[in-house]
XYZ file of C-alpha atoms in Angstrom:
613
model
C -0.060 -0.049 0.093
C 0.956 3.284 -1.142
C -0.628 6.830 0.211
C 0.356 10.089 -0.546
C -0.882 13.905 -0.207
C -0.125 15.496 -3.604
C 0.244 19.197 -3.343
C 0.227 19.858 -7.134
C -3.181 17.709 -7.499
C -5.075 18.610 -4.184
C -5.662 15.262 -3.133
C -4.830 12.097 -1.053
C -4.223 8.929 -3.307
C -4.073 5.369 -1.801
C -2.611 2.556 -4.026
C -3.112 -1.097 -3.278
C -1.742 -3.870 -5.228
C -1.068 -7.665 -4.486
C 0.401 -10.894 -6.013
C -3.008 -12.523 -6.015
C -6.714 -11.620 -6.393
C -8.226 -10.378 -3.326
C -11.490 -8.721 -1.828
C -12.268 -5.564 -0.398
C -15.072 -3.387 0.898
C -14.217 0.477 0.921
C -15.968 2.658 3.425
C -16.054 6.706 4.139
C -17.023 7.771 7.553
C -17.639 10.732 9.974
C -18.618 10.411 13.649
C -21.400 13.518 13.029
C -22.621 16.212 10.973
C -22.547 14.226 7.551
C -24.063 11.710 5.342
C -22.001 9.533 2.773
C -23.431 8.001 -0.263
C -21.992 5.401 -2.424
C -22.579 5.316 -6.262
C -21.914 3.326 -9.179
C -18.888 3.476 -10.884
C -16.639 3.414 -7.634
C -17.603 6.742 -6.652
C -18.113 7.837 -2.979
C -19.534 11.100 -1.650
C -19.569 12.769 1.717
C -21.842 15.987 2.364
C -21.778 17.617 5.649
C -22.158 20.922 7.461
C -21.243 21.456 11.076
C -23.814 21.525 13.242
C -22.892 23.093 16.952
C -24.378 23.877 20.346
C -23.956 27.375 21.638
C -20.422 27.312 23.677
C -19.186 30.341 25.324
C -16.001 29.875 23.648
C -17.139 29.098 20.187
C -20.040 31.327 19.612
C -23.896 30.633 18.838
C -24.858 27.015 17.882
C -26.698 26.486 14.630
C -25.538 25.319 11.234
C -21.813 26.406 10.004
C -19.585 25.329 7.757
C -20.303 23.273 4.569
C -17.975 20.512 3.823
C -17.588 18.086 1.284
C -15.261 15.005 -0.093
C -15.497 12.838 -3.127
C -13.428 9.442 -3.798
C -12.974 7.927 -6.849
C -12.045 3.978 -6.803
C -10.306 2.621 -9.816
C -9.319 -1.046 -10.210
C -7.646 -3.336 -12.489
C -10.078 -6.009 -13.222
C -12.566 -7.724 -10.909
C -16.173 -6.873 -9.943
C -17.201 -3.875 -8.492
C -20.628 -3.364 -6.838
C -21.998 -0.463 -4.363
C -24.270 -1.322 -1.824
C -25.875 1.488 1.002
C -22.702 1.158 3.381
C -19.756 0.322 1.031
C -18.267 -0.221 -2.275
C -17.472 -3.786 -2.607
C -14.756 -5.033 -5.244
C -14.245 -8.920 -5.860
C -11.357 -10.434 -7.299
C -9.007 -7.547 -7.693
C -5.032 -7.262 -8.221
C -4.813 -3.326 -7.751
C -7.267 -0.359 -6.038
C -6.372 3.200 -6.601
C -8.498 5.440 -4.574
C -8.401 9.519 -5.278
C -9.887 11.581 -2.535
C -10.221 15.334 -2.115
C -12.241 17.579 0.106
C -13.281 20.991 0.275
C -15.396 23.137 2.391
C -17.428 26.783 2.006
C -14.543 28.901 3.676
C -13.234 31.668 1.667
C -10.017 33.170 3.355
C -10.315 36.675 1.702
C -13.695 37.038 3.695
C -12.584 34.975 6.696
C -16.123 33.025 6.730
C -18.081 30.777 5.027
C -19.515 31.639 1.727
C -23.087 29.675 1.175
C -22.659 30.372 -2.701
C -19.698 27.950 -2.786
C -20.795 24.531 -3.428
C -17.935 22.287 -1.572
C -19.022 18.743 -3.604
C -19.017 21.071 -6.899
C -14.651 22.340 -6.062
C -14.336 18.310 -5.127
C -15.571 17.345 -8.937
C -13.648 19.973 -10.250
C -10.472 18.881 -8.842
C -10.872 15.185 -9.650
C -11.977 16.134 -13.280
C -8.746 17.854 -14.089
C -6.709 15.203 -13.244
C -9.023 12.470 -14.464
C -7.137 11.188 -17.420
C -3.414 11.681 -15.637
C -3.446 7.834 -13.814
C -1.557 7.145 -10.628
C 1.831 6.889 -11.568
C 1.359 10.359 -13.509
C -0.316 11.824 -10.378
C 2.478 10.198 -8.274
C 5.273 11.664 -10.198
C 4.211 15.049 -10.467
C 3.941 15.228 -6.484
C 7.669 13.263 -5.888
C 8.927 16.432 -8.631
C 7.144 18.915 -6.620
C 7.909 17.405 -3.227
C 11.232 16.673 -3.601
C 12.483 19.810 -5.423
C 11.633 21.364 -1.811
C 12.288 19.031 0.388
C 15.815 17.878 -1.102
C 16.986 21.422 -0.630
C 18.602 20.813 2.727
C 20.735 17.706 3.704
C 21.732 17.239 7.080
C 24.556 14.441 8.272
C 25.808 14.449 11.910
C 28.079 11.438 11.515
C 27.400 8.257 10.403
C 23.649 6.770 11.086
C 24.896 3.218 13.122
C 20.718 2.807 14.215
C 19.413 3.160 11.131
C 17.626 -0.328 11.234
C 15.986 0.429 14.365
C 12.307 1.777 14.922
C 12.192 5.712 15.807
C 10.345 5.029 19.141
C 13.280 2.707 20.226
C 15.840 5.150 19.145
C 13.680 7.830 21.311
C 13.634 5.545 24.578
C 17.727 4.836 23.981
C 17.949 8.883 24.449
C 15.716 8.879 27.041
C 17.784 6.305 29.160
C 21.076 8.678 28.278
C 22.524 8.061 24.924
C 23.255 10.431 22.261
C 21.877 9.693 18.729
C 22.945 12.409 16.377
C 21.469 11.067 13.527
C 17.987 10.974 15.492
C 18.570 14.806 15.687
C 18.881 14.877 12.112
C 15.894 13.130 11.521
C 14.243 15.368 13.657
C 15.311 18.189 12.070
C 14.221 16.780 8.591
C 10.917 15.909 10.205
C 10.261 19.345 11.030
C 10.708 20.679 7.668
C 8.396 17.813 6.758
C 6.028 19.052 9.003
C 5.841 22.638 8.256
C 6.065 22.206 4.111
C 2.848 19.784 4.757
C 0.709 22.211 6.886
C 1.742 25.344 5.256
C 1.792 25.574 1.265
C -0.039 26.042 -1.417
C -3.144 24.811 -1.946
C -3.813 25.034 1.643
C -5.121 28.330 2.517
C -4.150 28.665 6.565
C -1.104 28.580 8.639
C -0.029 26.226 10.686
C -2.288 26.100 13.737
C -1.385 24.934 17.498
C -1.629 21.336 15.954
C -0.116 21.713 12.570
C -2.710 19.980 10.921
C -3.075 16.877 12.798
C -5.968 17.421 15.232
C -8.062 14.292 15.522
C -10.594 15.812 17.573
C -14.033 17.749 16.821
C -12.866 20.241 19.961
C -9.284 20.569 19.906
C -7.154 21.700 22.399
C -7.229 25.611 22.686
C -9.480 25.246 19.699
C -7.139 24.837 17.430
C -6.155 28.492 17.241
C -3.330 30.735 16.224
C -1.675 31.390 19.437
C 0.418 35.120 18.760
C 2.308 35.075 21.810
C 4.629 32.993 20.830
C 3.235 29.822 19.754
C 2.235 31.165 15.922
C 5.447 32.837 15.587
C 7.464 30.024 16.603
C 5.653 27.899 13.611
C 7.394 29.887 11.033
C 11.325 30.204 12.494
C 12.481 27.161 10.576
C 10.850 28.570 7.000
C 13.553 30.643 5.720
C 16.625 29.369 7.377
C 15.559 25.878 6.553
C 14.838 26.925 2.927
C 11.360 26.762 2.888
C 10.089 29.765 1.362
C 6.909 28.439 0.086
C 5.563 28.069 3.552
C 5.503 31.756 4.939
C 3.025 33.066 1.799
C 0.267 30.928 3.403
C 0.968 32.765 6.928
C 1.493 36.251 4.801
C -1.764 36.085 3.323
C -4.098 35.413 6.840
C -2.272 38.276 8.262
C -3.227 40.634 5.400
C -6.616 39.304 5.451
C -6.633 39.996 9.535
C -5.841 43.434 9.204
C -9.213 44.177 8.233
C -10.695 43.232 11.460
C -7.520 44.170 12.892
C -8.414 48.116 12.239
C -11.693 47.789 13.911
C -9.826 46.529 16.798
C -7.461 49.212 16.718
C -9.992 51.767 16.399
C -12.766 50.648 18.466
C -10.385 49.521 21.440
C -7.673 52.045 21.368
C -9.114 54.796 19.145
C -5.738 54.473 16.956
C -5.256 54.423 13.231
C -3.729 51.258 11.902
C -4.494 47.582 13.138
C -3.637 44.963 15.978
C -4.764 41.752 17.352
C -4.300 39.978 20.598
C -2.876 36.601 22.153
C -4.860 34.482 20.066
C -6.842 34.572 16.714
C -8.853 32.098 14.866
C -9.808 31.313 11.000
C -13.068 33.957 11.362
C -10.741 36.722 12.140
C -10.625 37.368 16.007
C -8.572 40.484 16.610
C -10.028 41.779 20.048
C -9.038 40.237 23.836
C -9.716 36.705 24.657
C -9.556 34.865 28.020
C -9.226 37.936 29.892
C -6.345 39.341 31.578
C -4.301 36.710 29.304
C -5.477 38.515 26.275
C -4.308 41.724 26.966
C -1.593 41.819 24.681
C -1.944 44.792 22.129
C 1.577 43.936 20.884
C 0.785 40.548 19.456
C -0.276 42.443 16.244
C 3.406 44.102 15.761
C 5.141 40.763 16.821
C 3.487 38.622 14.040
C 4.956 41.127 10.943
C 8.312 39.530 12.079
C 7.977 36.273 10.234
C 6.334 38.150 7.543
C 9.464 40.662 6.831
C 11.960 37.858 8.137
C 10.799 36.472 4.595
C 12.203 39.455 2.496
C 15.270 39.389 4.959
C 16.010 36.040 3.246
C 14.701 36.042 -0.498
C 15.249 39.879 -1.021
C 12.103 39.847 -3.167
C 11.112 43.490 -3.478
C 7.831 42.845 -5.191
C 7.085 40.980 -1.854
C 7.860 43.679 0.404
C 6.076 46.253 -1.462
C 3.151 43.828 -0.906
C 3.639 43.391 2.622
C 4.885 47.169 3.262
C 1.171 48.577 4.135
C 0.881 45.570 6.755
C 4.137 46.794 8.247
C 3.228 50.232 8.077
C -0.543 49.614 9.331
C 1.183 47.992 12.417
C 3.415 50.704 12.989
C 0.618 53.410 12.723
C -1.506 51.316 15.753
C 1.810 51.671 17.836
C 2.371 55.444 17.057
C -1.184 56.103 18.359
C -1.178 53.675 21.226
C 2.397 54.794 22.914
C 1.627 57.257 26.017
C 4.177 59.200 28.083
C 5.138 57.661 31.206
C 5.736 59.185 34.783
C 9.586 58.687 33.837
C 9.059 60.448 30.745
C 9.524 57.808 28.189
C 7.109 56.803 25.444
C 5.308 53.000 26.576
C 2.589 50.743 26.106
C -0.203 50.962 28.307
C -1.831 48.658 28.986
C 1.039 46.204 28.948
C 1.490 42.618 29.484
C 4.412 40.008 29.619
C 2.883 37.303 27.863
C 1.161 35.050 30.674
C 3.385 36.020 33.589
C 2.782 37.909 36.588
C 4.771 40.010 39.432
C 4.501 40.692 42.896
C 2.913 44.531 43.392
C 5.229 45.971 45.889
C 4.523 46.616 48.882
C 1.614 43.836 48.893
C 1.430 39.993 48.405
C -0.512 40.339 45.179
C -0.077 39.211 41.870
C -0.784 41.470 38.285
C 0.108 40.689 34.862
C -0.878 44.515 33.810
C 1.520 46.901 33.755
C 2.823 49.807 31.446
C 6.038 49.364 29.142
C 6.925 45.282 29.502
C 10.511 44.439 27.851
C 8.770 42.459 25.503
C 6.843 45.416 23.951
C 9.930 47.662 23.635
C 11.365 45.085 21.941
C 9.026 44.661 19.391
C 8.394 48.478 18.918
C 12.256 48.579 17.886
C 11.929 45.604 15.776
C 8.975 46.840 13.981
C 10.238 50.232 13.486
C 13.278 49.038 12.371
C 12.161 46.613 9.676
C 9.767 49.774 8.539
C 12.131 51.749 8.338
C 14.650 49.646 6.070
C 11.519 48.720 4.178
C 10.558 52.340 3.486
C 14.147 53.506 2.602
C 14.414 49.984 0.430
C 10.918 50.944 -1.239
C 12.056 55.007 -1.703
C 9.158 55.922 -0.143
C 7.236 57.740 3.077
C 10.243 59.410 4.245
C 8.188 62.005 6.730
C 6.748 58.431 8.460
C 10.394 57.266 8.527
C 11.331 60.401 10.200
C 8.129 60.136 12.509
C 9.488 56.472 13.752
C 13.191 57.797 14.143
C 11.890 59.922 16.347
C 9.703 58.004 18.368
C 12.518 55.100 18.887
C 14.644 57.355 20.901
C 12.110 58.089 23.350
C 11.368 54.442 24.169
C 12.686 53.159 27.809
C 15.733 51.140 27.140
C 16.130 47.158 27.902
C 17.670 47.347 31.564
C 19.411 44.776 33.962
C 17.843 44.016 37.282
C 19.854 44.091 40.850
C 20.154 39.972 40.303
C 22.020 40.785 37.025
C 19.061 39.540 34.688
C 17.357 41.177 32.000
C 14.284 43.168 33.732
C 10.941 41.489 32.734
C 8.789 44.815 33.330
C 9.450 48.313 33.287
C 10.304 48.194 36.892
C 12.293 45.359 39.122
C 9.446 43.726 40.234
C 9.741 40.350 42.080
C 8.246 37.470 39.930
C 5.599 35.531 40.444
C 6.787 32.648 39.000
C 10.391 32.729 38.673
C 10.449 29.757 36.665
C 7.573 30.728 34.345
C 7.527 28.724 30.556
C 7.235 32.256 28.878
C 10.685 33.989 28.710
C 9.351 36.978 26.649
C 11.869 39.581 27.966
C 14.416 37.624 26.182
C 12.859 38.244 22.307
C 15.152 40.589 21.508
C 17.858 37.800 21.852
C 15.918 35.580 19.394
C 14.449 35.635 17.155
C 15.605 39.131 17.225
C 19.241 40.088 17.076
C 19.100 43.247 19.472
C 20.855 41.391 22.320
C 24.309 40.241 20.807
C 27.736 40.004 21.077
C 28.034 44.239 20.516
C 26.066 44.274 23.286
C 28.121 42.787 25.928
C 26.053 43.293 29.522
C 23.145 42.575 27.644
C 24.508 39.560 26.446
C 25.852 38.268 29.911
C 22.486 39.515 31.419
C 20.694 37.420 29.188
C 22.405 34.178 30.114
C 21.618 34.828 33.819
C 18.172 35.297 32.939
C 18.014 31.865 31.456
C 19.713 30.279 34.198
C 17.383 31.992 36.667
C 14.396 30.341 34.776
C 15.865 27.304 34.529
C 17.015 26.956 38.106
C 13.414 27.380 38.993
C 11.988 24.829 36.770
C 11.822 26.740 33.580
C 11.589 24.787 30.269
C 8.960 22.373 31.011
C 6.900 22.683 28.368
C 7.865 21.517 24.504
C 7.874 24.855 22.711
C 9.494 26.541 25.919
C 12.592 24.167 25.858
C 12.959 24.615 22.269
C 13.123 28.628 22.547
C 15.670 27.538 24.965
C 18.048 25.784 22.418
C 17.948 28.827 20.174
C 18.860 31.111 23.135
C 22.186 29.195 23.852
C 22.755 29.001 20.185
C 22.390 32.711 20.063
C 24.865 32.791 23.415
C 27.419 30.723 21.089
C 26.921 27.871 23.714
C 26.412 24.697 21.831
C 26.953 22.527 25.226
C 23.822 23.720 26.597
C 21.865 23.968 23.484
C 22.479 20.618 22.939
C 21.888 19.358 26.552
C 18.562 20.934 26.035
C 17.891 19.466 22.892
C 18.579 16.236 24.290
C 16.066 17.192 27.160
C 13.181 18.283 24.495
C 13.565 14.256 23.481
C 13.459 12.879 26.914
C 10.381 14.604 28.408
C 8.638 16.650 25.582
C 8.714 14.168 22.586
C 6.008 11.792 21.883
C 7.059 8.289 20.098
C 5.505 9.658 16.855
C 8.361 12.552 17.430
C 5.452 15.087 17.764
C 6.072 17.627 20.554
C 4.219 17.565 23.652
C 3.190 20.732 25.661
C 1.493 18.320 26.930
C -0.358 17.727 25.190
C 0.275 17.347 21.699
C 1.087 21.031 20.173
C 3.404 21.112 17.180
C 5.471 25.018 17.911
C 7.947 22.707 19.745
C 8.884 20.889 16.792
C 9.130 24.156 14.561
C 10.789 25.813 17.175
C 13.605 23.024 17.870
C 14.151 22.227 14.034
C 14.837 26.030 13.952
C 17.079 25.882 17.100
C 19.128 22.866 15.214
C 19.850 25.022 11.600
C 21.038 28.102 14.449
C 23.612 25.697 15.931
C 24.991 25.226 12.521
C 24.564 28.736 10.782
C 23.295 32.451 12.111
C 22.875 35.487 10.156
C 22.129 39.259 10.823
C 21.511 41.773 7.892
C 25.273 41.782 7.113
C 27.112 38.932 8.872
C 27.040 35.140 8.182
C 28.401 33.249 11.481
C 29.373 29.493 10.373
C 29.145 26.743 12.878
C 28.830 29.591 15.581
C 27.580 27.005 18.489
C 28.375 23.672 17.086
C 28.274 21.344 20.166
C 31.149 18.546 20.876
C 28.911 15.970 20.292
C 28.599 16.490 16.874
C 32.068 16.304 15.551
C 31.761 15.452 12.020
C 28.633 16.400 9.908
C 27.636 17.830 6.643
C 25.310 20.184 5.759
C 23.841 21.926 2.615
C 21.051 24.241 1.460
C 20.572 26.227 4.631
C 19.718 30.075 3.657
C 21.236 33.098 5.676
C 19.940 36.443 5.381
C 20.778 38.254 2.183
C 19.962 35.011 -0.063
C 22.734 33.275 0.546
C 22.826 29.312 0.603
C 25.253 27.682 2.443
C 26.867 24.229 2.466
C 29.303 23.403 5.271
C 31.589 19.991 5.821
C 33.623 19.805 9.263
C 35.630 17.106 10.877
C 36.784 16.535 14.321
C 34.923 20.094 15.218
C 36.544 21.801 12.669
C 34.933 23.394 9.828
C 36.670 21.791 6.636
C 34.843 23.738 3.763
C 32.200 26.027 3.364
C 30.525 27.314 -0.096
C 28.155 30.619 0.116
C 26.289 30.639 -3.320
C 24.700 34.207 -3.629
C 21.025 34.388 -5.272
C 20.739 38.124 -5.659
C 24.438 39.215 -5.398
C 25.588 41.684 -2.668
C 28.693 42.316 0.474
C 28.504 40.490 3.302
C 31.359 39.652 6.240
C 31.409 35.636 6.672
C 32.687 34.859 10.386
C 34.116 31.221 11.515
C 35.849 31.576 14.531
C 38.105 34.706 14.961
C 38.073 34.493 11.373
C 36.792 37.142 9.024
C 36.175 37.135 5.644
C 34.659 40.277 3.523
C 33.022 38.446 0.505
C 31.428 40.543 -2.404
C 29.740 38.636 -5.100
C 27.472 38.845 -8.047
C 24.032 36.814 -8.497
C 24.950 33.221 -8.436
C 28.387 33.081 -7.839
C 29.752 30.754 -5.038
C 32.408 31.804 -2.363
C 34.581 28.923 -1.130
C 36.322 28.341 2.267
C 38.287 25.899 2.827
């Protein structure tokens, strides 16, 4: 039996062959909200409409989204009959089932469209490929899939356990073993998951479960959490050479600016747009979950993966298409900032996601403040991106000047009495020193505001992580994945590797899915990005080769990783030392390449390669 999901064909294909004739009954079923019809000539239809009861989280009950599935069964000889409950096949040697599905959801409307006929959409999909046949559809699928997945190769030494089942390999790591090839497999698995969950013909970005939700009521409603989780889902997209994955997110964010502008105007009396700590396919942008949801800077935060796609591709047409999203977000911030008692421009209300502090002089906790550190880091990142985008496109100089003026009035990121990065505007006592969120280190990763050229903050960031860990931090899968990236940015490969091992040991299910718990896919994507970060890092003008290589990975090969500026990198290393690196420029330009204490200034034309031996 072969089964594959083809993006070019927009269908799932099942192919079953046998050495001698066999019989089979084929059924399609859904637990509720659907009817199934078995027709002549091997056609199975499923027509359905979601019928919900009133739910305080999900809204009014009634008849909602309509959906359909359509199967076409083809056999090599034998007898085919339909019954009320199945398609019955007798004396066949080969079966091919072509299956597709559709709904009446429309992304541009962030809603369903009663004028759409999901079954007709299914019929059109199958009709387009009716004459292709199984082998042609499979060939086209493999060509498209391999062309994306095959761009990146990673070997971390010889795989001596290739014949051992994955669950047994994972159990060995839980018992303290080191399995470098499992790490390489996990890395490629993360790339597979992202390209499967977020590329055309898909219309929605990867949610908290990616696309692998098996429940009618999923944990957290299978929504899009925007206070780290949705952002983390896209950390590996660019560096792992999966640029096709980001446009799905981009189109979703463009659609969200419409309800987001209503939220900005009605809640905060500002221009532009924003959203809070979660959203869904229907465009929720207001506050959800009470005080946890008072995070108006999550709209600006969601612009970072969009701009990162430009940083890596240097596609000016794409930049022009997202500039209104960036500008609208910055306009919201300009209207939202207020003057603090200290004289700074700050956010108010403000909230360091899901964390709380002790109100001075009391034993009471609070989540709300003004000018939380993450907000300041987000605003600096957004404004920097907006300024660079506008200057690249040659427009909006007065707007650029206003952003530069406001940046000078933001509070600095400061260090507290214990030597750690202050999470809030004042040096408050933390209610949960081991909290899973480490939002005040956003400037370390994925941003680059805390770096070797800010040595005091760099050292304070390390102390911040150590303090979190000493109080039990990193106990969820995605939080552990973030820690891997933090240590990679601190060029500490040994601690990053230790936390990768802990991710395998404590937060990875037997099928390699991440567990929060329960299953939540952001940890897969965060750790995939972290493995890449150990091998390659880049800022706007600098590429770092093997900046945090763990001693446990003494020998290896990687090819196809991407760096900012649209550079593709391949490297070999032996005994922990780089032996060869090839930097290919897709668009040309000047860049500085650093390996250890060596620096190379590179100027190349489009398509040229620069080799280091």
